[in-house]
Each structure stands twice: as structure tokens, then as C-alpha cells.
XYZ file of C-alpha atoms in Angstrom:
707
model
C -97.308 -65.604 -31.719
C -96.626 -66.753 -35.517
C -98.947 -66.449 -37.934
C -100.552 -63.239 -36.048
C -100.871 -60.788 -39.005
C -102.113 -60.946 -42.770
C -100.905 -58.258 -45.172
C -102.150 -57.188 -48.464
C -100.524 -54.874 -50.870
C -102.274 -53.462 -53.816
C -100.407 -51.114 -56.105
C -102.554 -48.883 -57.913
C -101.682 -45.882 -60.495
C -101.359 -43.085 -57.410
C -101.340 -44.883 -54.277
C -100.294 -48.372 -53.308
C -102.829 -49.420 -50.405
C -101.826 -51.720 -47.798
C -104.307 -53.615 -45.263
C -102.782 -55.180 -42.348
C -105.162 -57.572 -40.617
C -104.776 -59.354 -37.384
C -106.121 -62.458 -35.739
C -108.652 -60.503 -33.513
C -110.249 -58.916 -36.190
C -108.309 -55.627 -36.288
C -108.050 -54.214 -39.566
C -106.111 -50.977 -40.683
C -105.635 -49.361 -43.897
C -102.396 -47.321 -44.996
C -101.247 -45.488 -48.299
C -98.181 -44.834 -49.945
C -97.444 -43.331 -53.271
C -97.102 -45.774 -56.013
C -93.397 -45.730 -57.530
C -94.273 -47.454 -61.107
C -90.286 -46.924 -62.304
C -89.870 -49.590 -59.143
C -92.901 -50.921 -57.269
C -91.041 -52.279 -54.678
C -89.983 -48.923 -53.724
C -93.587 -48.476 -52.689
C -93.537 -51.535 -50.596
C -90.680 -50.779 -48.598
C -92.131 -47.008 -48.112
C -95.656 -48.519 -47.188
C -93.992 -50.864 -44.619
C -92.112 -47.955 -43.404
C -95.437 -46.054 -42.666
C -97.018 -48.936 -41.021
C -93.899 -48.977 -38.641
C -94.447 -45.242 -38.039
C -98.030 -45.356 -37.282
C -98.249 -48.623 -35.260
C -94.859 -49.011 -33.667
C -94.695 -52.667 -35.253
C -91.697 -53.142 -37.587
C -91.923 -54.439 -41.071
C -89.522 -57.562 -39.873
C -92.128 -58.318 -36.958
C -95.164 -58.018 -39.370
C -93.662 -60.064 -41.975
C -92.120 -62.768 -40.118
C -95.388 -63.431 -37.995
C -97.675 -63.264 -41.215
C -99.692 -66.431 -42.677
C -99.952 -64.804 -46.031
C -98.209 -61.547 -47.649
C -100.151 -60.784 -50.634
C -99.230 -58.626 -53.726
C -101.656 -57.121 -56.292
C -99.591 -55.324 -59.144
C -99.951 -53.201 -61.973
C -96.512 -54.017 -63.482
C -97.878 -56.100 -65.974
C -100.816 -53.749 -66.926
C -98.236 -50.739 -66.973
C -95.948 -52.558 -69.156
C -98.536 -53.408 -71.533
C -99.789 -49.513 -71.613
C -96.594 -48.048 -72.155
C -95.473 -51.000 -74.291
C -92.326 -51.374 -72.492
C -92.280 -55.360 -72.069
C -89.517 -57.587 -73.211
C -87.980 -57.928 -76.555
C -90.049 -60.981 -77.857
C -90.138 -63.631 -80.749
C -92.680 -65.462 -81.909
C -92.492 -68.988 -84.074
C -95.448 -69.958 -85.919
C -96.557 -72.105 -88.611
C -95.366 -70.715 -91.873
C -98.008 -68.873 -93.358
C -99.652 -67.590 -89.916
C -96.732 -65.037 -88.840
C -99.190 -62.205 -89.595
C -102.252 -63.695 -87.756
C -101.771 -61.242 -84.617
C -101.646 -58.672 -87.074
C -104.577 -59.449 -89.286
C -106.415 -60.099 -86.230
C -109.318 -62.029 -87.916
C -109.914 -58.533 -89.817
C -111.509 -57.363 -86.585
C -111.307 -53.854 -85.636
C -112.518 -52.713 -82.105
C -116.402 -51.696 -81.487
C -116.680 -48.042 -81.801
C -114.095 -47.652 -84.400
C -115.014 -50.501 -86.906
C -115.822 -47.763 -89.798
C -113.345 -45.399 -88.774
C -110.513 -45.252 -91.696
C -108.296 -43.064 -89.424
C -108.108 -45.256 -86.337
C -104.637 -46.391 -86.070
C -103.588 -49.961 -86.012
C -102.762 -51.707 -82.583
C -99.085 -51.515 -81.842
C -97.435 -55.242 -82.497
C -96.026 -56.373 -79.388
C -93.732 -58.677 -81.717
C -92.627 -56.800 -84.772
C -92.795 -58.588 -88.071
C -89.098 -59.049 -88.413
C -89.053 -61.271 -85.059
C -92.297 -63.394 -86.385
C -90.673 -66.337 -87.719
C -92.713 -69.008 -89.996
C -91.609 -72.668 -89.746
C -92.839 -75.672 -91.899
C -95.396 -77.871 -90.148
C -98.817 -78.294 -90.284
C -101.614 -80.409 -88.403
C -105.204 -80.527 -89.513
C -108.182 -80.017 -87.799
C -108.934 -83.543 -86.932
C -105.224 -83.629 -85.247
C -103.640 -85.568 -88.141
C -100.165 -84.441 -89.411
C -100.087 -83.102 -92.630
C -96.613 -81.677 -92.804
C -93.963 -82.834 -90.361
C -92.019 -80.008 -88.043
C -88.858 -78.848 -90.120
C -86.298 -78.583 -86.933
C -84.056 -76.742 -89.027
C -86.520 -73.984 -89.262
C -86.865 -73.711 -85.855
C -82.888 -73.635 -85.353
C -82.643 -70.908 -88.077
C -85.339 -69.162 -86.082
C -83.435 -69.239 -82.636
C -80.093 -68.031 -84.392
C -81.953 -65.111 -85.714
C -83.280 -64.269 -82.471
C -79.810 -64.531 -80.711
C -78.669 -62.039 -83.217
C -81.427 -59.698 -82.415
C -81.108 -59.869 -78.589
C -84.654 -61.613 -78.124
C -85.533 -61.910 -74.104
C -88.518 -64.000 -74.403
C -90.029 -66.568 -77.267
C -93.775 -67.529 -77.765
C -94.254 -70.482 -79.880
C -97.852 -71.168 -81.206
C -98.914 -73.536 -84.116
C -101.960 -74.399 -86.064
C -104.187 -76.614 -84.215
C -101.434 -77.622 -81.844
C -104.068 -78.175 -79.259
C -104.956 -81.317 -80.784
C -101.489 -82.461 -81.782
C -99.086 -80.480 -79.287
C -96.061 -82.706 -80.266
C -94.671 -79.949 -82.961
C -94.822 -77.033 -80.560
C -93.242 -79.246 -77.578
C -90.230 -80.424 -79.855
C -90.000 -76.671 -80.940
C -89.694 -75.590 -77.536
C -87.234 -78.074 -76.723
C -85.124 -76.752 -79.469
C -85.306 -73.226 -78.333
C -84.256 -74.306 -74.430
C -81.474 -76.258 -76.104
C -80.363 -73.107 -78.407
C -81.483 -70.229 -75.895
C -81.413 -71.210 -72.569
C -81.723 -67.981 -70.941
C -84.470 -66.725 -72.725
C -88.152 -66.920 -71.199
C -90.233 -69.572 -73.120
C -93.978 -69.569 -73.572
C -95.754 -72.478 -75.183
C -99.054 -71.913 -76.789
C -100.683 -75.299 -76.163
C -99.711 -75.315 -72.628
C -100.593 -71.765 -71.648
C -103.910 -71.762 -73.418
C -104.953 -75.061 -74.581
C -108.021 -73.930 -76.315
C -109.184 -73.931 -79.902
C -109.061 -70.648 -81.722
C -105.423 -70.150 -83.239
C -105.119 -66.390 -83.432
C -106.663 -65.958 -79.596
C -104.157 -68.637 -78.462
C -101.189 -67.017 -80.563
C -102.133 -63.365 -79.309
C -102.321 -64.899 -75.744
C -99.162 -66.625 -75.948
C -97.457 -63.346 -77.398
C -98.666 -61.112 -74.385
C -97.395 -63.479 -71.898
C -94.059 -63.813 -73.468
C -93.871 -59.822 -73.878
C -94.518 -59.673 -70.000
C -92.781 -62.560 -68.660
C -89.406 -61.178 -68.060
C -90.847 -57.994 -66.391
C -92.876 -59.996 -63.933
C -90.165 -62.495 -63.435
C -87.846 -59.480 -62.226
C -90.352 -58.062 -59.852
C -91.497 -61.317 -58.488
C -87.933 -61.832 -57.811
C -87.409 -58.459 -56.067
C -90.623 -58.689 -53.984
C -89.671 -62.199 -52.977
C -86.050 -61.407 -52.000
C -87.208 -58.206 -49.918
C -89.742 -60.631 -48.075
C -87.426 -63.192 -47.347
C -84.723 -60.832 -46.196
C -87.473 -59.582 -43.708
C -87.717 -63.011 -42.170
C -90.970 -64.303 -44.204
C -92.010 -67.855 -43.225
C -94.368 -68.492 -46.073
C -93.687 -67.546 -49.813
C -95.465 -64.406 -51.190
C -98.806 -64.870 -52.777
C -99.917 -62.951 -56.116
C -103.240 -61.767 -56.875
C -104.148 -63.035 -60.407
C -106.539 -61.426 -62.785
C -108.970 -64.561 -62.510
C -109.746 -63.758 -58.939
C -107.207 -65.896 -57.096
C -104.037 -66.216 -55.327
C -100.818 -67.751 -56.874
C -97.118 -68.674 -56.019
C -94.341 -66.267 -57.523
C -93.117 -68.806 -60.059
C -96.692 -69.300 -61.491
C -97.023 -65.425 -61.975
C -93.723 -65.471 -63.880
C -94.394 -68.292 -65.964
C -98.302 -67.013 -66.569
C -97.693 -63.454 -66.671
C -100.614 -63.045 -68.360
C -102.811 -63.916 -65.359
C -101.486 -60.805 -63.512
C -102.457 -58.279 -66.009
C -105.867 -56.668 -64.254
C -104.743 -58.422 -60.689
C -105.639 -54.986 -58.572
C -109.544 -54.573 -59.415
C -109.885 -58.496 -60.191
C -110.184 -58.830 -56.146
C -113.007 -56.254 -55.665
C -115.826 -58.897 -56.051
C -114.313 -61.156 -53.476
C -114.240 -57.939 -51.054
C -117.911 -57.696 -52.006
C -119.112 -60.855 -51.117
C -117.234 -60.788 -47.734
C -119.041 -57.305 -46.983
C -122.358 -58.835 -47.901
C -122.152 -62.098 -46.230
C -123.903 -61.123 -42.984
C -126.796 -60.112 -44.706
C -126.670 -63.170 -47.378
C -126.202 -60.684 -50.135
C -124.694 -62.461 -53.380
C -125.744 -60.200 -56.207
C -123.538 -57.149 -55.959
C -122.276 -54.628 -58.282
C -118.902 -52.998 -56.889
C -118.015 -49.391 -58.253
C -114.293 -48.248 -57.430
C -113.570 -44.770 -58.374
C -109.982 -43.539 -58.047
C -108.154 -40.317 -59.201
C -107.990 -41.549 -62.718
C -110.461 -44.308 -63.645
C -113.747 -45.965 -62.460
C -113.536 -49.756 -62.391
C -116.870 -52.011 -62.093
C -117.399 -55.331 -61.149
C -120.118 -57.785 -60.747
C -120.903 -60.951 -58.862
C -124.158 -62.859 -59.264
C -125.487 -65.669 -57.113
C -121.873 -65.415 -55.088
C -119.710 -65.981 -58.394
C -117.881 -62.995 -60.152
C -118.340 -62.514 -63.998
C -115.617 -63.770 -65.620
C -114.681 -63.103 -69.347
C -112.680 -64.926 -71.874
C -111.534 -64.230 -75.139
C -111.793 -60.306 -74.972
C -109.699 -57.330 -76.203
C -107.833 -55.918 -73.428
C -105.772 -52.516 -74.416
C -106.585 -53.704 -78.075
C -104.737 -57.408 -77.665
C -106.865 -60.693 -77.630
C -106.566 -62.420 -74.401
C -108.236 -65.903 -74.334
C -107.553 -66.774 -70.416
C -110.328 -66.053 -67.859
C -110.113 -62.840 -66.115
C -112.566 -61.463 -64.098
C -114.614 -58.703 -65.952
C -113.493 -55.410 -64.988
C -114.960 -52.458 -66.777
C -112.780 -49.679 -66.873
C -113.549 -45.983 -67.531
C -111.469 -42.486 -67.609
C -114.020 -41.121 -64.981
C -111.980 -40.633 -61.715
C -111.929 -37.417 -59.265
C -109.444 -36.026 -61.818
C -111.538 -36.063 -64.639
C -111.444 -33.204 -66.633
C -114.480 -30.943 -67.591
C -114.419 -29.368 -71.122
C -116.738 -28.120 -73.874
C -117.205 -30.006 -76.899
C -117.557 -28.383 -80.681
C -121.001 -28.694 -80.194
C -121.310 -26.496 -77.172
C -121.954 -29.134 -74.636
C -120.251 -30.027 -71.645
C -118.207 -33.326 -70.974
C -116.170 -34.783 -68.456
C -112.988 -36.775 -69.100
C -111.917 -39.088 -70.261
C -108.353 -36.749 -69.922
C -107.411 -36.787 -66.485
C -105.482 -34.109 -64.240
C -104.137 -36.927 -62.260
C -102.214 -36.894 -59.221
C -99.418 -34.106 -60.782
C -100.465 -31.423 -60.881
C -103.969 -32.785 -59.983
C -107.201 -30.948 -59.637
C -107.169 -27.109 -59.146
C -108.245 -27.355 -55.831
C -105.328 -29.308 -54.688
C -103.024 -26.059 -55.451
C -100.189 -27.794 -57.420
C -100.412 -25.866 -60.599
C -103.495 -27.501 -61.980
C -106.062 -24.972 -63.602
C -108.527 -27.198 -65.345
C -112.093 -28.126 -63.470
C -112.161 -31.631 -62.344
C -114.601 -34.004 -60.648
C -113.097 -33.191 -57.190
C -113.421 -29.532 -57.579
C -117.121 -30.063 -58.556
C -117.366 -32.031 -55.565
C -115.975 -29.242 -53.443
C -118.066 -26.575 -54.793
C -121.100 -28.748 -54.153
C -120.214 -28.704 -50.408
C -119.730 -32.810 -50.452
C -115.760 -32.441 -49.331
C -114.236 -31.288 -46.298
C -112.800 -27.751 -47.394
C -110.302 -28.054 -44.472
C -108.893 -31.024 -46.682
C -108.647 -34.382 -47.288
C -107.055 -37.641 -45.606
C -107.449 -36.304 -42.066
C -106.665 -32.644 -43.364
C -103.197 -33.842 -44.801
C -104.280 -32.716 -48.282
C -105.575 -29.337 -47.898
C -107.985 -27.970 -50.476
C -108.523 -24.440 -52.049
C -112.086 -23.857 -52.748
C -111.399 -20.492 -54.723
C -109.296 -21.964 -57.144
C -111.900 -24.859 -57.723
C -114.318 -21.941 -58.228
C -112.267 -19.992 -60.387
C -111.279 -23.157 -62.673
C -114.951 -23.850 -63.243
C -115.871 -20.454 -63.967
C -113.339 -19.652 -66.434
C -113.471 -22.914 -68.576
C -117.223 -23.728 -68.155
C -119.641 -21.385 -66.186
C -118.840 -18.248 -68.283
C -118.548 -19.944 -71.543
C -121.916 -21.895 -70.958
C -123.730 -18.578 -69.295
C -124.494 -20.305 -66.315
C -123.785 -19.966 -62.619
C -120.565 -21.956 -60.895
C -122.996 -24.053 -58.749
C -125.078 -24.856 -62.022
C -121.868 -25.850 -63.652
C -120.505 -28.093 -60.658
C -123.899 -29.914 -60.345
C -123.884 -30.265 -64.569
C -119.964 -31.820 -63.916
C -121.474 -34.088 -60.853
C -124.370 -35.208 -63.341
C -122.257 -35.957 -66.295
C -119.448 -37.714 -64.732
C -122.230 -40.132 -62.865
C -123.931 -40.730 -66.226
C -120.581 -41.909 -67.630
C -120.223 -44.243 -64.583
C -124.138 -45.474 -65.004
C -123.275 -46.513 -68.879
C -120.417 -48.629 -67.480
C -122.455 -50.283 -64.945
C -124.797 -51.076 -67.827
C -122.274 -52.671 -69.684
C -121.437 -55.339 -67.112
C -124.960 -55.861 -66.147
C -127.823 -54.900 -68.785
C -125.577 -55.998 -71.405
C -124.556 -59.100 -69.995
C -128.278 -60.105 -69.150
C -128.590 -58.860 -65.886
C -131.198 -56.450 -64.063
C -129.138 -53.907 -62.122
C -132.192 -53.567 -59.717
C -131.940 -57.206 -58.532
C -128.287 -56.047 -57.236
C -126.705 -54.225 -54.254
C -124.352 -51.521 -55.093
C -120.887 -51.709 -53.371
C -118.574 -48.746 -52.740
C -114.864 -49.049 -53.354
C -112.088 -46.406 -53.951
C -111.364 -43.556 -52.312
C -113.760 -40.966 -54.371
C -116.528 -43.012 -55.011
C -118.139 -42.310 -51.746
C -119.441 -38.923 -53.017
C -121.126 -40.403 -55.807
C -122.485 -43.358 -54.288
C -126.249 -42.657 -53.835
C -126.169 -40.343 -56.939
C -125.432 -43.779 -58.969
C -127.643 -45.833 -57.049
C -130.625 -43.749 -57.592
C -130.156 -43.288 -61.353
C -129.878 -47.242 -61.509
C -132.729 -47.930 -59.703
C -130.739 -49.797 -56.912
C -132.028 -49.269 -53.372
C -129.211 -50.956 -51.232
C -125.758 -49.749 -51.133
C -122.951 -50.845 -48.822
C -119.838 -48.463 -47.875
C -117.538 -49.939 -46.066
C -115.005 -48.366 -43.460
C -112.147 -49.733 -45.589
C -113.849 -48.610 -48.826
C -110.793 -46.885 -50.089
C -108.476 -49.984 -49.790
C -111.158 -52.638 -50.550
C -108.880 -54.377 -53.273
C -106.268 -54.758 -50.976
C -108.730 -56.083 -48.436
C -110.180 -58.472 -51.085
C -106.851 -59.833 -51.611
C -105.969 -60.799 -48.081
C -109.473 -62.900 -48.008
C -108.962 -64.257 -51.293
C -108.430 -68.248 -52.104
C -105.629 -69.844 -54.125
C -106.881 -70.558 -57.649
C -105.800 -72.183 -60.672
C -107.720 -72.510 -64.260
C -107.108 -75.881 -66.313
C -107.930 -75.995 -69.635
C -108.611 -78.647 -72.786
C -110.028 -78.402 -76.181
C -113.530 -80.484 -76.504
C -114.859 -80.019 -79.852
C -117.985 -82.840 -79.547
C -121.603 -82.472 -80.221
C -124.072 -82.839 -77.088
C -125.192 -86.348 -78.270
C -124.611 -90.153 -77.420
C -122.412 -91.352 -74.787
C -118.840 -91.092 -76.617
C -119.381 -87.341 -76.190
C -120.431 -88.105 -72.669
C -117.575 -90.044 -72.030
C -114.808 -87.788 -73.742
C -116.008 -84.674 -71.498
C -116.357 -87.088 -68.297
C -112.459 -87.791 -68.856
C -111.367 -84.541 -69.738
C -112.922 -82.830 -66.714
C -111.653 -85.413 -64.526
C -108.220 -85.329 -65.858
C -107.890 -81.495 -65.638
C -109.446 -81.695 -62.011
C -106.752 -84.633 -60.764
C -104.027 -82.068 -62.346
C -105.450 -79.198 -60.061
C -105.822 -81.485 -56.816
C -102.076 -82.704 -57.288
C -100.862 -78.818 -57.771
C -102.836 -77.643 -54.668
C -101.842 -80.711 -52.428
C -98.055 -79.753 -53.435
C -98.991 -76.329 -52.068
C -99.970 -77.618 -48.731
C -104.097 -77.811 -49.307
C -106.061 -80.697 -47.627
C -108.738 -82.455 -49.870
C -111.242 -80.910 -47.763
C -110.123 -77.060 -48.711
C -110.197 -77.915 -52.338
C -113.305 -76.911 -54.366
C -114.099 -77.191 -58.220
C -115.906 -74.921 -60.736
C -116.721 -76.199 -64.176
C -117.148 -74.173 -67.288
C -117.864 -74.996 -71.021
C -117.507 -73.131 -74.270
C -120.867 -74.306 -76.137
C -122.488 -73.132 -79.120
C -125.471 -74.076 -81.473
C -124.053 -76.041 -84.374
C -123.623 -73.589 -87.209
C -122.871 -70.631 -85.094
C -119.488 -68.509 -85.299
C -118.991 -67.538 -81.702
C -119.829 -69.583 -78.437
C -120.811 -68.411 -74.863
C -119.351 -69.629 -71.452
C -121.733 -71.842 -69.185
C -120.638 -72.401 -65.753
C -121.623 -75.576 -64.229
C -121.344 -77.455 -60.823
C -119.042 -80.592 -61.174
C -120.947 -83.662 -61.644
C -120.166 -87.294 -63.622
C -121.194 -86.433 -67.163
C -123.110 -89.590 -68.522
C -125.232 -89.630 -71.361
C -128.621 -88.856 -69.488
C -126.404 -85.736 -68.019
C -125.834 -84.154 -71.253
C -129.555 -82.909 -71.310
C -128.478 -80.697 -68.155
C -125.811 -79.268 -69.994
C -127.955 -78.448 -72.768
C -130.510 -76.895 -70.584
C -127.567 -74.498 -68.751
C -126.688 -73.712 -72.184
C -129.992 -72.510 -73.375
C -130.766 -70.791 -70.090
C -127.458 -68.787 -70.763
C -128.226 -68.170 -74.342
C -131.480 -66.787 -73.838
C -129.874 -64.455 -70.848
C -127.506 -63.190 -73.072
C -129.296 -62.803 -76.529
C -132.799 -62.957 -75.296
C -133.719 -66.112 -77.285
C -132.908 -69.864 -77.389
C -133.402 -72.643 -79.889
C -134.198 -75.888 -77.790
C -134.705 -77.582 -80.994
C -131.171 -77.085 -82.135
C -128.205 -79.369 -81.691
C -125.501 -78.155 -79.422
C -121.498 -78.409 -79.526
C -119.203 -77.843 -77.126
C -115.626 -76.224 -78.546
C -113.540 -76.054 -75.206
C -113.926 -76.931 -71.442
C -112.410 -75.836 -67.934
C -112.108 -76.422 -64.671
C -111.380 -73.773 -61.915
C -109.460 -75.303 -59.063
C -109.717 -73.326 -55.638
C -108.036 -73.925 -52.512
C -109.738 -72.075 -49.761
C -107.408 -70.159 -47.334
C -108.307 -69.484 -43.255
C -110.050 -65.918 -43.360
C -109.041 -63.146 -40.724
C -111.722 -62.223 -38.163
C -114.194 -59.428 -39.021
C -113.965 -55.840 -37.941
C -115.990 -55.230 -34.792
C -117.679 -51.650 -34.152
C -118.798 -50.857 -30.726
C -122.287 -49.899 -30.254
C -123.167 -46.404 -30.935
C -124.345 -43.453 -28.622
C -126.919 -41.908 -31.178
C -125.607 -40.207 -34.497
C -126.199 -36.860 -32.617
C -122.831 -37.555 -30.899
C -120.859 -37.671 -33.963
C -122.305 -34.540 -35.473
C -119.341 -32.047 -36.131
C -121.472 -29.018 -37.639
C -123.213 -28.327 -41.125
C -122.243 -27.231 -44.348
C -124.065 -25.713 -47.262
C -124.586 -28.222 -49.970
C -125.922 -28.498 -53.461
C -128.372 -31.499 -54.625
C -130.343 -30.540 -57.489
C -129.546 -28.673 -60.895
C -130.840 -25.270 -59.736
C -127.510 -25.039 -58.059
C -129.674 -23.852 -54.604
C -127.697 -24.718 -51.387
C -129.139 -26.613 -47.944
C -127.610 -26.373 -44.656
C -126.454 -29.975 -44.286
C -125.484 -32.001 -41.480
C -121.602 -33.450 -41.214
C -120.879 -36.320 -39.290
C -117.433 -37.737 -38.092
C -117.343 -41.373 -39.144
C -114.834 -42.110 -36.249
C -116.988 -41.300 -33.839
C -120.200 -43.396 -35.035
C -120.802 -46.731 -33.651
C -122.725 -49.872 -34.139
C -126.515 -49.101 -34.899
C -126.106 -45.441 -35.336
C -128.552 -44.282 -37.993
C -128.274 -40.881 -40.191
C -131.130 -39.427 -42.496
C -129.826 -37.503 -45.809
C -129.200 -35.019 -46.786
C -126.012 -35.745 -44.805
C -122.178 -36.288 -45.257
C -120.295 -38.708 -43.211
C -116.244 -37.998 -43.446
C -114.292 -40.895 -42.848
C -110.287 -40.513 -42.832
C -109.912 -41.994 -46.230
C -113.347 -41.221 -47.937
C -116.395 -39.090 -47.850
C -120.175 -40.519 -47.877
C -122.559 -38.387 -49.494
C -125.958 -39.294 -48.328
C -128.490 -37.580 -50.802
C -132.237 -36.633 -49.598
C -134.238 -39.677 -49.454
C -131.547 -42.175 -48.126
C -130.977 -43.521 -44.825
C -127.425 -45.090 -43.548
C -126.888 -47.228 -40.556
C -123.370 -48.746 -39.582
C -123.271 -51.946 -38.841
C -121.154 -53.895 -36.181
C -118.809 -55.394 -39.210
C -117.933 -51.800 -39.969
C -120.242 -51.618 -42.958
C -122.514 -48.713 -43.533
C -125.939 -49.896 -44.931
C -127.703 -47.317 -47.101
C -131.150 -47.612 -48.280
C -133.444 -45.410 -50.303
C -136.952 -44.998 -48.834
C -139.922 -45.944 -50.783
C -141.344 -42.482 -51.098
C -137.920 -41.485 -52.575
C -137.888 -44.268 -54.850
C -141.344 -42.935 -55.963
C -140.339 -39.240 -56.163
C -137.381 -39.935 -58.282
C -139.521 -41.755 -60.589
C -142.098 -39.290 -61.224
C -139.238 -36.968 -61.459
C -137.788 -39.132 -64.343
C -141.305 -39.048 -65.928
C -141.463 -35.532 -65.633
C -138.231 -34.859 -67.309
C -138.892 -37.466 -70.111
C -142.394 -35.548 -70.839
């Protein structure tokens, strides 16, 4: 039968996750070691692993799949390691250094640090060329484009072996002709280079942001083009009947040619699928406010959905580079299973951000690591199976874990190994809680109004402790938690963002007509593009956003709205939405002040058919899955408690477990603290709830500690 399978591939720093779903709702997870030097090797290895475990060949899966989806860290890794393409920039003369001046901005946390080094420039000074041209803020031409300057720039780039060129001029969004003509000249003289045109990639007001976004895109474009071609060719050779889709940072799928041209959208594509997976898991209970936390070996990623929509950020500094395009907001911390414990100059215990990674890894892996890590602490606390992880394929050495903690933390601090381990556990949890607050409290949301969703292989050991600390009373843990981002990809839709500058005050019929015309124009383009991609009209949906501010404000905030005809009367709806969002973000609004729009954006989505849900057979009671007990520690005193351990593979729908307890799944371990109740739903999701008495006890304990 054709279109029997759907395959999701998520390349992480240590592992590449594979999710294989079929029409019947059977969903399986596989993991292969990532190969950053050539990511296609990990894809080949993963497909071979699937064949080994299922007996289904890669050719059979790919040729009978309706979608093969790839989330990649290729762009992210190139940006981190500064191994992108040799890039040239053509800018308005006098503005060649805007990407280095950076609006005079130094990242938060380093603003007053004179020792903090400047960001590495993706385009060195000698490859930034200024040309004579100037457009004014009203769109009028002050200085015509000097085409000879552009040609001289091309000759210089050819001599220097430039692979990719970005073109970005001042106020090009109001008068794009100069940029477009410069682009024609570059294509004529340098037909083999990748070309990024600022007014096409990011047609929004703000010259520095537009130029920086264009430069990042140009820097990554040749790398992504080579990767996309290699993956597409591999899947075509396996008989793929449909083109591979790639996951974008905006939370949607796109074709390979789009990712090649708009490579900046692929930077953070892995964790960007987490919100979609979270909403899918919460759908049976109509849960739409969900915070997802994903703890791997090195990092801890946090995303948030509110009212069924993911937090989206624009104009952010990502890895020290300003990027304007909309990206799912992902807060990333150096707090993974490999985070190393150490003592600072004041004699205080710290965790991370340095990590033991996968090589040599935590001390308990027995691969040469001797520093105490989060994983070592969890093993000493009794949370992890001493017989090993991943079904015993990764053995653990508790003696080496205890020795590392004793040598580096317990003895220097004069405390027991058990107390040191619980201290490590508590500190890494506090680091993660601070990150959760950044995507919730600092965005105007109360985390107690949300459900906490567990993703990543290492998160399950911490999930109830994190929820308790945040005051969150409901937690979701899917049996697919360790590969949740790959699962999020196979249930995601195709999504494209279309933008336009719109410097208008929200007053009068003319302003309303301008906004209405812009939105309808963007959405007509989107509908045409999705129609070309095979989507019927009924499968297409639209969301709008406006960058708005009070007249006189320096910065604007983004306001999401449903599509409606923008009439003069409807301007009041836009103002009300802006006042409400401003108060959410900054705790006040000024209804009496004039409001203006700076930019508009339409997100056009093409809905993709979803695979069936996992179905778990009814259980026979949790007692049938009891494997035995283990001594575990749940308090700072370091006292051990004999705690039941359950085999997740033997639990059925409706089975309930009261904490303290541990559920061991093949690719994750779920720690249920005292005062929590876990129930396995038929959809393959554990629903963890905090008992009212436990919440009251935790609150009383917090008051006592504060006193």
C-alpha cells in the first residue's frame, strides 16, 4: 500500500532521532549517533538500524511514505563553529559597518563588561563593499545607484573567492529597485554564487536587522544547499515518491529549495517542533497552555504554547547575531545530563554550563570521564537504573559516579556524597526553572496557568521537581518523550511567512485601506505558493501579526490577530489588541496615546494529514509491572527510602502509580516524587498530577525555608 509510513528525522548534538509512524497508529522511536561532519551518514545509519529492528528496508519505508521530514542542526552548527561560506556584503556606502556597530548594542549580561570580546564578523571588513546609492525614509531616491560600484564589488569578490553574496541597502523596503538591480548585476557577473537580497528575504523596517539577517542567510546558504542536495538525492535513490520536507525555525515544514534560499529559517529547526508535539499530546484533554522542557546530554531547551499557539520571537540576537525573521522562541541553557558540577571561588557549588558531552561523558559511563555530572548525581540518588540505560545497552558504574562526586564536591565541601548529589540535582533544577521563567514570567505569562510537558531522554528524572518548583500541578510524559521533536515534525504542517513594511498610524480610512491591501496581497501570494505545492483551499489557514508601538516609542511589540477585513472601524480592534499585549509585557498600557504600525506579517499554513494516535491496551493494574525496589533520595538530608520501580513496557492504559516511584521506559526514566500521582492514558501519555495535600505541604515548606 502506498503512503503507509511517515518518517521524522531530528538531528541533535549527540543523537539523531528517528520516528516511524504508520497509518494504524503504530509509532516507534530509534536513535543513531549523530555525525556532524556529514549528517547524511547518521541518516543512513538510522535507516539501517530501523531495518535491523523491524525487518522493513529503507527502500520500502521511503518509497511507501507520504512524508519524510528532516530537522537539521547543519545551519546551527555552522553558525556556532563559524564554518559557513566565504561571504561578501554589498551595502549603501557609509553603512558597510552596521553589522559591526550593532546599534551600539552589547548583549544583556555583558553591557558593562569591558573585557567581553566583540562578536566574530561573518563578513570580514575587506569583503564589505559600499556602493553609491541612497533612498530616503519616504521612499524617494536621493542618490541613484552607481552600477559601476556594484561591478567593482563583484570583481573584488571574484578575486577573493567569495561563495555567497548579501545585498542590503538603506530603506530598500520602501524602494527595492536599487537592491534588485544590484542583484541582477551580481547574477550576471557571478553566476555561481548564492545570492541573498535583503528586501526579499526580510522586507521589514530596520536596516541593521535586515542587513544582519541577510548576512546570516548568505553565510549559511551554500552549506544548506549542499546538505539539502545530498539528502534529497539519497531519498530519491531510495524511491521517494514525494520530496523531502525540512523543518523550519518558524514551526512549519518547507521544501528543500526554500530551505536553500532561506537558510536562516533552518537555524533552530530541531527544538522548534516541540510546541506542535505538545499540543498533539494535550489535545485529548483540550490542553492549550503548555510549557515543554527538553533535556538532552548537553543542553536544556524550553518552548511555550499559549491558547494553542507557540511563542514566536522576532528581532532577536541568536548566537550574537541579530536575526529578524520569526522563530519559535527556544530558550536554551547549558543544563543537560552531562553538565559538570564544580565549586566556584566563593566556595559555592555550581552546575554547568560546561558539559562532559558524550565523549568522555559522565563518570558513570566508564569512558574516562572523572568529573561529577547531573547523570552521576541521578545515579547516586537512585533515580537511574544501575544496570544501565537504553534497555541496558549503556551500562552505568555507580562506584565511579560516587568517586567523582566525593573527590570534586563532597570532600571539599565537608558533606556526604548523598547530600552533594542532591545539591547537584537541586542546583541544576534551579538553573532550569530560571530558564522556564524567561519564556513565561518575562513574557507576561503565569506558569501556574500551564501544563508542563516532558521531552528529551534526561528530563523525566527532573520533571516532577521542576513542576513543584514552578507551582505547576499537571505534567505530561509521552512514551515518545526522548524523541518528541522528531515526532513533532511528522505531525506538523507546511508554513511560510510573508512580510511587508507598513509605517502607518492607526487613524483614518487611508491607514485602514493600506493595511487591508498589504495583508490581502501577502495572503494571495501565500495561497498561490501553497496551491503550487498541492494544497487545496480548505487546507489553508492564515494568522496575522503586526509590529506596533505608541508613537514616540523606540521599540515595537508584535501583536497576533485573526484575519479580518481592516476597515476604519476595525482599527479599534487592532488598538485594543495592542494595548492588551503591551500591558501583558510591561504591566501597563496607554489607551489615550496614538498607536502606529511598523511592519505586518502573514503566516500561511497548509494542513498536512496526521498519522493515527498510539493506542495502549487496558492495564491489569500497576502491580503487574512492579520490578522491585531501589533505595532513593528525595530530600536534602540525603536519607534513603525504599522506592518501587515499575517497567513502563508492562503498564497499560488506566494503570495508576503513587509517588515516590520510578517508571523505567526504554529511552527515558520518569521519577515520580512523593505527593504525585501518575496514570497512563490510552494515547501513550503519562499524566502526572500533584495531590492538593502535596501542594500545600510544598508551600508550607517554602514558607518555612523563607523564614
